[in-house]
Structure formats: C-alpha cells, structure tokens
PDB file of C-alpha atoms in Angstrom:
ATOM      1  CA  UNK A   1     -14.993  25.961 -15.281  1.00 45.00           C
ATOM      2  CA  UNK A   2     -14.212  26.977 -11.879  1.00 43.00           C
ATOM      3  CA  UNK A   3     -10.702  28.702 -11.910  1.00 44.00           C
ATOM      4  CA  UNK A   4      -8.497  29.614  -8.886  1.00 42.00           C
ATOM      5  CA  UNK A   5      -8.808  33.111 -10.283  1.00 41.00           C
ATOM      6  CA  UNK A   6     -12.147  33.577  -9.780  1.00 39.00           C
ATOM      7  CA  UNK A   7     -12.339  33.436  -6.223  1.00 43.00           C
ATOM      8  CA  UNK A   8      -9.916  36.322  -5.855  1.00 43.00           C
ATOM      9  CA  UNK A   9      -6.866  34.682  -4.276  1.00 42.00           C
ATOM     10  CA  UNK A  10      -4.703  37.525  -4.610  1.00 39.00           C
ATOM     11  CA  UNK A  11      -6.694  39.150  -1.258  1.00 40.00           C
ATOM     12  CA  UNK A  12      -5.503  36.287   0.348  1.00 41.00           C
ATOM     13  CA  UNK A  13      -3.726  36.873   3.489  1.00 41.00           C
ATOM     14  CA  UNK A  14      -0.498  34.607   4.018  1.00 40.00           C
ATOM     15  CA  UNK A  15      -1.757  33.301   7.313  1.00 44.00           C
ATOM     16  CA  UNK A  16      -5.339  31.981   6.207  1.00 48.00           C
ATOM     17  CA  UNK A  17      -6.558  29.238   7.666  1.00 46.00           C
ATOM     18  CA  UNK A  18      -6.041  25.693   6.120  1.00 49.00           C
ATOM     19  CA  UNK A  19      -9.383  24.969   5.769  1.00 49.00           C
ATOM     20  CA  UNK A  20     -10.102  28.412   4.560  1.00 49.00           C
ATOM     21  CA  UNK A  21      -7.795  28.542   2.146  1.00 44.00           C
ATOM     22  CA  UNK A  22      -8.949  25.071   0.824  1.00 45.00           C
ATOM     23  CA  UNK A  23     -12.509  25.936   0.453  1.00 46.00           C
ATOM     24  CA  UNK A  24     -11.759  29.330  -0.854  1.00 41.00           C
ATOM     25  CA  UNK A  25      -9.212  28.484  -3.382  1.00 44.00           C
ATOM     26  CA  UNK A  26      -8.775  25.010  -4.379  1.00 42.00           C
ATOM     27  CA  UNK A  27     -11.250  23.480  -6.611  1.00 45.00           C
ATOM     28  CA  UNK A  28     -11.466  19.112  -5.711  1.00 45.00           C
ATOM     29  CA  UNK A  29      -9.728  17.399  -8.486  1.00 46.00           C
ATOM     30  CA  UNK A  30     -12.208  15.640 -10.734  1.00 43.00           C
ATOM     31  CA  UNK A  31     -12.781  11.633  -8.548  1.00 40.00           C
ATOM     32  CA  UNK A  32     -10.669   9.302 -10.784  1.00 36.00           C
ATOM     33  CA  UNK A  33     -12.069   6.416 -12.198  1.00 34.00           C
ATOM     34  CA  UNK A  34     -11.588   2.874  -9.933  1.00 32.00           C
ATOM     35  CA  UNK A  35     -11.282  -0.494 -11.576  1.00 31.00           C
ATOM     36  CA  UNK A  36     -11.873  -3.559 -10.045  1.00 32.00           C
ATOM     37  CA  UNK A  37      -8.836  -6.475  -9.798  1.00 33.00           C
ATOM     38  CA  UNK A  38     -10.977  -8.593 -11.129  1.00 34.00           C
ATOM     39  CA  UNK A  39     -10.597  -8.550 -14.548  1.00 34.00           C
ATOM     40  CA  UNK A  40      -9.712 -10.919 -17.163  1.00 37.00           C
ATOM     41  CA  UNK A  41      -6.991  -8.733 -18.643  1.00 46.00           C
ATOM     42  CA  UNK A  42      -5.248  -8.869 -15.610  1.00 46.00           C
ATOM     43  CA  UNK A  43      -3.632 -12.737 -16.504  1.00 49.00           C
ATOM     44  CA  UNK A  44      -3.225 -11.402 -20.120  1.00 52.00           C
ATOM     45  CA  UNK A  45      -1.350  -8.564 -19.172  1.00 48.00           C
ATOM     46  CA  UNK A  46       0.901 -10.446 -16.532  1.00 49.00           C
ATOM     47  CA  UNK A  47       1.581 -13.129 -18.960  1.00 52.00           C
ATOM     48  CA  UNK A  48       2.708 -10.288 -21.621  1.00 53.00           C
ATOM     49  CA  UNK A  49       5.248  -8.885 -18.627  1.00 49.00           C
ATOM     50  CA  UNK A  50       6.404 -12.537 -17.860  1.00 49.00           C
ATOM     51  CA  UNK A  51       7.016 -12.874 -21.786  1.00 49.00           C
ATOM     52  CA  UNK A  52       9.082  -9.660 -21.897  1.00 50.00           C
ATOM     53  CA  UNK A  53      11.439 -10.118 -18.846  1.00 46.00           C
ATOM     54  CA  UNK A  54      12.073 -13.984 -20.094  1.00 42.00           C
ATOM     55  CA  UNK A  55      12.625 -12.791 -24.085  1.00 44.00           C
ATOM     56  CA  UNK A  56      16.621 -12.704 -24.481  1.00 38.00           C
ATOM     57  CA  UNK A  57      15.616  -9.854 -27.069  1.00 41.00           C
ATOM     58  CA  UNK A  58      12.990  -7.850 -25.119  1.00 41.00           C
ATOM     59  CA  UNK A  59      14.515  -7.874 -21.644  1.00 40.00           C
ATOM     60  CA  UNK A  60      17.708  -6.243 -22.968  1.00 42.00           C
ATOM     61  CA  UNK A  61      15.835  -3.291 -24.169  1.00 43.00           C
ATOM     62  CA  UNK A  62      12.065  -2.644 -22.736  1.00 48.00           C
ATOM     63  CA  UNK A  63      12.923  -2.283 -18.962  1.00 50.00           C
ATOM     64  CA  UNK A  64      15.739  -0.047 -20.144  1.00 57.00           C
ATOM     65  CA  UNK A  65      13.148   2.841 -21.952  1.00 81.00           C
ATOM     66  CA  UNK A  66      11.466   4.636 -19.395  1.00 87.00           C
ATOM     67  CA  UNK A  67       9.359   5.657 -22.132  1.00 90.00           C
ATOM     68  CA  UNK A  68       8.133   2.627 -22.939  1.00 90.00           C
ATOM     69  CA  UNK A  69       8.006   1.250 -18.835  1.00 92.00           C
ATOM     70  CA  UNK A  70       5.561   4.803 -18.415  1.00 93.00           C
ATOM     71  CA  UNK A  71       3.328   3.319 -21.226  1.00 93.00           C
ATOM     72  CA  UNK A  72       3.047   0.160 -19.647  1.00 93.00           C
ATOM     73  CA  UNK A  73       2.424   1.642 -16.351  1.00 94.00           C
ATOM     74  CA  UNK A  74      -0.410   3.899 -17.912  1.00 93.00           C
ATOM     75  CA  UNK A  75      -1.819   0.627 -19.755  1.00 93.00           C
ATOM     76  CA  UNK A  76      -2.088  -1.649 -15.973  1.00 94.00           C
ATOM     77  CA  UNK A  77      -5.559  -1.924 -15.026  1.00 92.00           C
ATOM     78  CA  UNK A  78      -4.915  -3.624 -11.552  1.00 93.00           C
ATOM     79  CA  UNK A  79      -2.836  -3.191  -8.753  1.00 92.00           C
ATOM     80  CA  UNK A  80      -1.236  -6.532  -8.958  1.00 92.00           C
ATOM     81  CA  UNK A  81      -0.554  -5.484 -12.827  1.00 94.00           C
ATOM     82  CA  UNK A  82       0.910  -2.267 -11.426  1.00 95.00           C
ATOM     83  CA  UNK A  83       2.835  -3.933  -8.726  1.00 94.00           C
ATOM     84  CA  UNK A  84       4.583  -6.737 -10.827  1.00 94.00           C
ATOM     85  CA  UNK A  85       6.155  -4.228 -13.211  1.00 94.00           C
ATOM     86  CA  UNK A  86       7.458  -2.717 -10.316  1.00 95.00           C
ATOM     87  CA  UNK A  87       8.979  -5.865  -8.635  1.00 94.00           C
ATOM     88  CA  UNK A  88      10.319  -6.840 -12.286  1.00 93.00           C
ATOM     89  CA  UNK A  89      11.498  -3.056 -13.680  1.00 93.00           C
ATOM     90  CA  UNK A  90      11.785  -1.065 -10.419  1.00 93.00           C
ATOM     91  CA  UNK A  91      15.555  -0.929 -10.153  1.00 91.00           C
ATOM     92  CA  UNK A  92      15.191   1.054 -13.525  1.00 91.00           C
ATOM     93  CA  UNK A  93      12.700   3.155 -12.958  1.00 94.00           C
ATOM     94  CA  UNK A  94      13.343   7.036 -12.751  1.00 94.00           C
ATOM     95  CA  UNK A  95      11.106   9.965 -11.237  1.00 95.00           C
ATOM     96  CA  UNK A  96       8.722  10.191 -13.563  1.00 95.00           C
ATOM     97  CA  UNK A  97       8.175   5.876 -14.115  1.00 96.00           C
ATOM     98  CA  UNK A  98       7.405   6.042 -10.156  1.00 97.00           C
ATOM     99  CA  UNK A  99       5.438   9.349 -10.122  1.00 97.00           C
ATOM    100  CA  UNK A 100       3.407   6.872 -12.713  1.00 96.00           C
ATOM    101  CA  UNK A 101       3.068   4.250 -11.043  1.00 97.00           C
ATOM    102  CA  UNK A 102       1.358   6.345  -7.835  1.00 97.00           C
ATOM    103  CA  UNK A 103      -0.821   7.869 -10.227  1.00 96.00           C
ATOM    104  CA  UNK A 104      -2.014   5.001 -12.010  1.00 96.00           C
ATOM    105  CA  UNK A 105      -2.278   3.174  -7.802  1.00 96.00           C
ATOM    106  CA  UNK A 106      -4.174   6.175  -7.085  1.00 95.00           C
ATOM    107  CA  UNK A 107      -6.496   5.574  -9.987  1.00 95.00           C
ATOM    108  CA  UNK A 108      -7.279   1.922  -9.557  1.00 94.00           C
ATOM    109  CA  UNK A 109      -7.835   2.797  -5.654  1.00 91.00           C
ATOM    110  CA  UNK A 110      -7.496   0.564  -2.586  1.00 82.00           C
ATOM    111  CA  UNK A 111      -7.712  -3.480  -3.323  1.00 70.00           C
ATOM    112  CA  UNK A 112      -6.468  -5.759  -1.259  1.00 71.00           C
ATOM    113  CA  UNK A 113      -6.180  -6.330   2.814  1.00 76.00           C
ATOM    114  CA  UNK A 114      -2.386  -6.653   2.681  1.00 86.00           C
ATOM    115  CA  UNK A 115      -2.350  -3.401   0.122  1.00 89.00           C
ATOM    116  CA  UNK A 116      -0.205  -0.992   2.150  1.00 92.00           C
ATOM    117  CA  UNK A 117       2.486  -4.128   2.574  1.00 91.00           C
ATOM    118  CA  UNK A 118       2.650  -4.701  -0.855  1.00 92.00           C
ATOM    119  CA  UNK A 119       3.755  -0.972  -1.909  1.00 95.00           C
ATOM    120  CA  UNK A 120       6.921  -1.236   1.146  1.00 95.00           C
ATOM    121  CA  UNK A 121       9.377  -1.469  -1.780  1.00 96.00           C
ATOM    122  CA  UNK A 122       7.888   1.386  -3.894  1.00 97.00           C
ATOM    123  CA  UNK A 123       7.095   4.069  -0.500  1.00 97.00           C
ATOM    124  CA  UNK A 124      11.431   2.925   0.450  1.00 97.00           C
ATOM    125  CA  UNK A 125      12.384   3.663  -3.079  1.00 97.00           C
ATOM    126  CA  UNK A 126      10.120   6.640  -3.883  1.00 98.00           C
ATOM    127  CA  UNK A 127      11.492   8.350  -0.249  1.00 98.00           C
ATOM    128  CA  UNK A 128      14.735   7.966  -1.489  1.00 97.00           C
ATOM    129  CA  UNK A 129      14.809   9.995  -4.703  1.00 96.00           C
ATOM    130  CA  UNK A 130      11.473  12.270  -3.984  1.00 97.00           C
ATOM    131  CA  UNK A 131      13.444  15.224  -2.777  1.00 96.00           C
ATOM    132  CA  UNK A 132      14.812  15.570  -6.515  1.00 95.00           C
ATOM    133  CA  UNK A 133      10.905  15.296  -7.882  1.00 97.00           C
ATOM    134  CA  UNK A 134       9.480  18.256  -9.851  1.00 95.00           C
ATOM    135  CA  UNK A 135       5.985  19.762  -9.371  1.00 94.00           C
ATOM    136  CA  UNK A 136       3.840  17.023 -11.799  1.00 95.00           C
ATOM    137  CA  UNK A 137       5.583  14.364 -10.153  1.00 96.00           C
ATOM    138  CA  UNK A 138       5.232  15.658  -6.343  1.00 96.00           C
ATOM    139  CA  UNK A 139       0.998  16.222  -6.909  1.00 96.00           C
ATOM    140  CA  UNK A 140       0.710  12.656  -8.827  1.00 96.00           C
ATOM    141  CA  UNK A 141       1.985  11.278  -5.769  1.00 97.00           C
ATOM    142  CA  UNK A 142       0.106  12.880  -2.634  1.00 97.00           C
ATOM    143  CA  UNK A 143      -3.023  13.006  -4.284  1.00 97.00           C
ATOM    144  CA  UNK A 144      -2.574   9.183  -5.368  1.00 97.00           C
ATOM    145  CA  UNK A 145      -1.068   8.769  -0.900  1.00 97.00           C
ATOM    146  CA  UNK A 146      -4.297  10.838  -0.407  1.00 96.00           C
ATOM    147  CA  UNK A 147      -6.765   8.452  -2.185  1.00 95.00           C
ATOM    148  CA  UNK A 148      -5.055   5.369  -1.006  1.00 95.00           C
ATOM    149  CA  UNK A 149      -5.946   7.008   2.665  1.00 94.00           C
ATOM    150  CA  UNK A 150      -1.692   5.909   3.256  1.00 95.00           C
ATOM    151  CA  UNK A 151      -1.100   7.822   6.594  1.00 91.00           C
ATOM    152  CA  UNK A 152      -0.137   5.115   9.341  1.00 93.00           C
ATOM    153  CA  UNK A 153       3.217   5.779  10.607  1.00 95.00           C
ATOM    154  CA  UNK A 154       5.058   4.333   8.060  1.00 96.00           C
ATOM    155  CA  UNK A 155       4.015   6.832   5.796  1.00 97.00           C
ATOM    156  CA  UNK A 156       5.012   9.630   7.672  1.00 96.00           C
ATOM    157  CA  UNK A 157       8.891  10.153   5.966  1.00 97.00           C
ATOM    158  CA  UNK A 158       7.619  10.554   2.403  1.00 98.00           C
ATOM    159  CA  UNK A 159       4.751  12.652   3.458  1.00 97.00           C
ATOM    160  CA  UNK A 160       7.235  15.316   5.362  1.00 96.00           C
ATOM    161  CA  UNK A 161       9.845  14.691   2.624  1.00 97.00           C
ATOM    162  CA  UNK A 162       7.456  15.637  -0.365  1.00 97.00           C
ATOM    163  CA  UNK A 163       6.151  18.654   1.672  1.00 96.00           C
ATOM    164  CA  UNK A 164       9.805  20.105   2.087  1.00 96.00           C
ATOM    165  CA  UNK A 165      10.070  19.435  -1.813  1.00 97.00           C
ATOM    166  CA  UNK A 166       6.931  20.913  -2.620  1.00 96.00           C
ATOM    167  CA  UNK A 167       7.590  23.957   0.090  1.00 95.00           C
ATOM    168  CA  UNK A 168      11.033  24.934  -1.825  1.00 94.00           C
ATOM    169  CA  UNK A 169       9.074  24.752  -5.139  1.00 94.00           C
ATOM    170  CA  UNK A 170       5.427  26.079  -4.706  1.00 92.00           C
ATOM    171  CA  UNK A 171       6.087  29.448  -5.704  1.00 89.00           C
ATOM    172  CA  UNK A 172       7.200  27.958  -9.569  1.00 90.00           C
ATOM    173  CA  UNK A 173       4.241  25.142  -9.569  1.00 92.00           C
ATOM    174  CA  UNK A 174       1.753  25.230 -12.045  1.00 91.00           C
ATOM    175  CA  UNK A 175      -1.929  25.685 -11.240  1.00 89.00           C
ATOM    176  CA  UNK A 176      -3.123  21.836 -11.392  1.00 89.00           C
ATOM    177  CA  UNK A 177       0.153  21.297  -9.309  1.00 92.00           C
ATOM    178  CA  UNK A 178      -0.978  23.704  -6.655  1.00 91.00           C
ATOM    179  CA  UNK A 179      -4.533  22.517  -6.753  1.00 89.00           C
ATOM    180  CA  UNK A 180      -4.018  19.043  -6.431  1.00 92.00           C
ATOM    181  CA  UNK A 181      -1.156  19.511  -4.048  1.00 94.00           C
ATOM    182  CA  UNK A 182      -2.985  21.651  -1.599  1.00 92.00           C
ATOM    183  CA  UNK A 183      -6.431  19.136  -2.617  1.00 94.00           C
ATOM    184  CA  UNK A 184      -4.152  15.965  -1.312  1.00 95.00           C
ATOM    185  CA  UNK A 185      -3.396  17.709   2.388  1.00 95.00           C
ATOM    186  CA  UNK A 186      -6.445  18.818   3.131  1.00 93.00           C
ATOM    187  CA  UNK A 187      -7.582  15.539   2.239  1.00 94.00           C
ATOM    188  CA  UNK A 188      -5.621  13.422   4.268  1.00 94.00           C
ATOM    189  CA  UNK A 189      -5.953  16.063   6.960  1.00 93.00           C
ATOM    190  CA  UNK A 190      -2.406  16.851   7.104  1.00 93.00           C
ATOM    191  CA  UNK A 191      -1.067  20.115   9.029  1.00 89.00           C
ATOM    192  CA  UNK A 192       1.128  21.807   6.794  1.00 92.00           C
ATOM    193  CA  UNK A 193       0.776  25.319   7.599  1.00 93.00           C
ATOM    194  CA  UNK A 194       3.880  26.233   5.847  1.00 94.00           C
ATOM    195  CA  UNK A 195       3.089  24.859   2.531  1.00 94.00           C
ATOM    196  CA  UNK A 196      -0.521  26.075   2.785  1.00 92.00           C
ATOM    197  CA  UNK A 197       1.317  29.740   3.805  1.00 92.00           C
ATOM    198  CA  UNK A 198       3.566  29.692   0.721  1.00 92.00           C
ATOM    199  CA  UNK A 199       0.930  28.633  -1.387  1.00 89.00           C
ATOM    200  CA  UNK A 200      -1.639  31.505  -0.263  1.00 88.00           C
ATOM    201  CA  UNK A 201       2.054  33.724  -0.555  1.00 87.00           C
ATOM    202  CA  UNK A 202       1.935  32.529  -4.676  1.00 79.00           C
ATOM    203  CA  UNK A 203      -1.217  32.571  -5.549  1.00 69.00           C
ATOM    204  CA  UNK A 204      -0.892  36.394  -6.590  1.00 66.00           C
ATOM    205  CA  UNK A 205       1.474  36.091  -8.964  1.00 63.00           C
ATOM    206  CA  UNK A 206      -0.075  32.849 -10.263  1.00 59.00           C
ATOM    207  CA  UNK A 207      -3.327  34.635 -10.616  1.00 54.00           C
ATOM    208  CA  UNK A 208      -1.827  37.670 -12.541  1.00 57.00           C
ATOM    209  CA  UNK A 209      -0.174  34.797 -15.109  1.00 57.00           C
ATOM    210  CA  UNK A 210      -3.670  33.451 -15.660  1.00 52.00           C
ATOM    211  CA  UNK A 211      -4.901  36.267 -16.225  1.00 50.00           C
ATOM    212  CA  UNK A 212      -5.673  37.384 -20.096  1.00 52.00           C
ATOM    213  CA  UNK A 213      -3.462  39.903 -21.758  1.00 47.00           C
ATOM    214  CA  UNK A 214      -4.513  43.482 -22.379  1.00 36.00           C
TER     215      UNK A 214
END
C-alpha cells in the first residue's frame, strides 16, 4: 500500500505548492460506498426511531447513550434515516455522535434537491462546538463537506472554523487524519495555504514515527 513515507515527504519544503504537495504526498482516500434512498429499510428503520422516542422506557435512556445514538447513526442507510435521528436526538448529541453523522452523510452521498436545506440545523450546531473537535472528528467531517460538494456561502463559517482547528492541531494528527484532511481541501478546491504549510512542516516527524525501529 501506498504510504506517505514513501514519497519522501521529509524533503518537503514548507512552502510547496498546494497542488504539489497533494499529488506528492497524499494518497485519495478509498471512494466510499453510496446507497440509494430508496430502500425498503428506510420505513423499517424510521418506524424503529418513532417506536423509541414514543416508548416511556426507551426514550428515557437511548437518546441519552451516545454510544448507542453512534450505533444507530452507523446502522442509517439513507439520508432521511440519518436526518430524523438528528431532528429527534440532536440536542444530545456530542462531538463524536455529529462527527458520525457527517461521516455516515458523506457515505450515503448527495440525495435530494432540497439536501443542503435539510442539514441547516446540523452545519448551525456542528459550527458551534467544532472548534473543540479532535483530529478523527475534524477529517470525518471535511471529507464528508468535500463529497457532499457543500461550499455555497453558507458553508463558508464551518469550513474556516475547522481549518483554524485543524491548523492548531496538525502537527499531533495521525496519518489518515492528515491524509484525508489535506484529501478534503484539495478536493473542494479550498485555499488553505497555512494548513497545507503546517502540514508539509509535520510530515517529517510523522514520517520518522512511521518509520520501523532499528
């Protein structure tokens, strides 16, 4: 497998080029697999998350585990599943119950015309805790904003806010982090010279951790 190691990224010079850096050192993340919304699971599954907010003795304690709300997030197979356990659950959910939801969004891919209006409540809600998100949860969600192609103007805030979260973090990220970080602005043609500067600035370091011991 292709490793950021083996194209020599500790000769990288801190001021690379974007692109050059990209093609260089930052392998695409493998496509994700896209479901369709039509499936007859979907009515199932909604029924099941109708069932558990109505049930005096579920409701008290599954939208309180953010265990168990990841697990259902993970299990969704449409974006209207995703979507209602967010409208039903949301006000519970913590970092990484939203960095799940955008990955499993990112997964299914694009559905319908009114898409980007349906996900107002989760971009307001995500933008308002993402500057407290680790590494995992900051590269679930701009490769899943990447994917979705979400860059009208709207979008703008959480893209600048998880690039000043990433920017204070890249030099601790992991390598998958980095990758699909770096993968997700490139992709959705974002300028971020900083972050692509700080990244090129770690990748030494990262490359000498990879790197098997004598």
């Amino acid at each position: 497998a292709t490793t950021i190691a083996s194209h020599g990224l500790a000769s990288l010079a801190p001021r690379m080029h974007m692109r050059r850096l990209l093609s260089l050192a930052i392998p695409s993340p493998p496509a994700p697999r896209l479901l369709s919304t039509r499936v007859t699971r979907s009515g199932r599954f909604l029924s099941s998350v109708n069932a558990q907010a109505a049930s005096p003795s579920s409701a008290a304690s599954f939208p309180r585990h953010p265990k168990q709300l990841t697990v259902a997030l993970q299990r969704a197979r449409t974006t209207e599943e995703v979507l209602t356990l967010h409208a039903r659950y949301g006000r519970a959910f913590n970092q990484v119950n939203l960095a799940a939801c955008w990955s499993r969004l990112g997964r299914i891919g694009r559905a319908e015309p009114d898409f980007e209006e349906q996900l107002a409540e989760l971009r307001l809600q995500t933008l308002a805790s993402v500057g407290e998100w680790g590494d995992h949860g900051l590269s679930n969600l701009v490769h899943a904003l990447a994917k979705l192609r979400l860059s009208g103007a709207e979008w703008q805030p959480l893209w600048l806010a998880a690039e000043r979260t990433a920017l204070a973090q890249v030099s601790s990220f992991e390598a998958q982090a980095t990758s699909n970080t770096a993968w997700s602005y490139a992709k959705a043609r974002r300028r971020a010279p900083e972050l692509f500067d700080a990244i090129a600035a770690a990748a030494p370091a990262r490359v000498r951790a990879m790197s098997p011991q004598a």
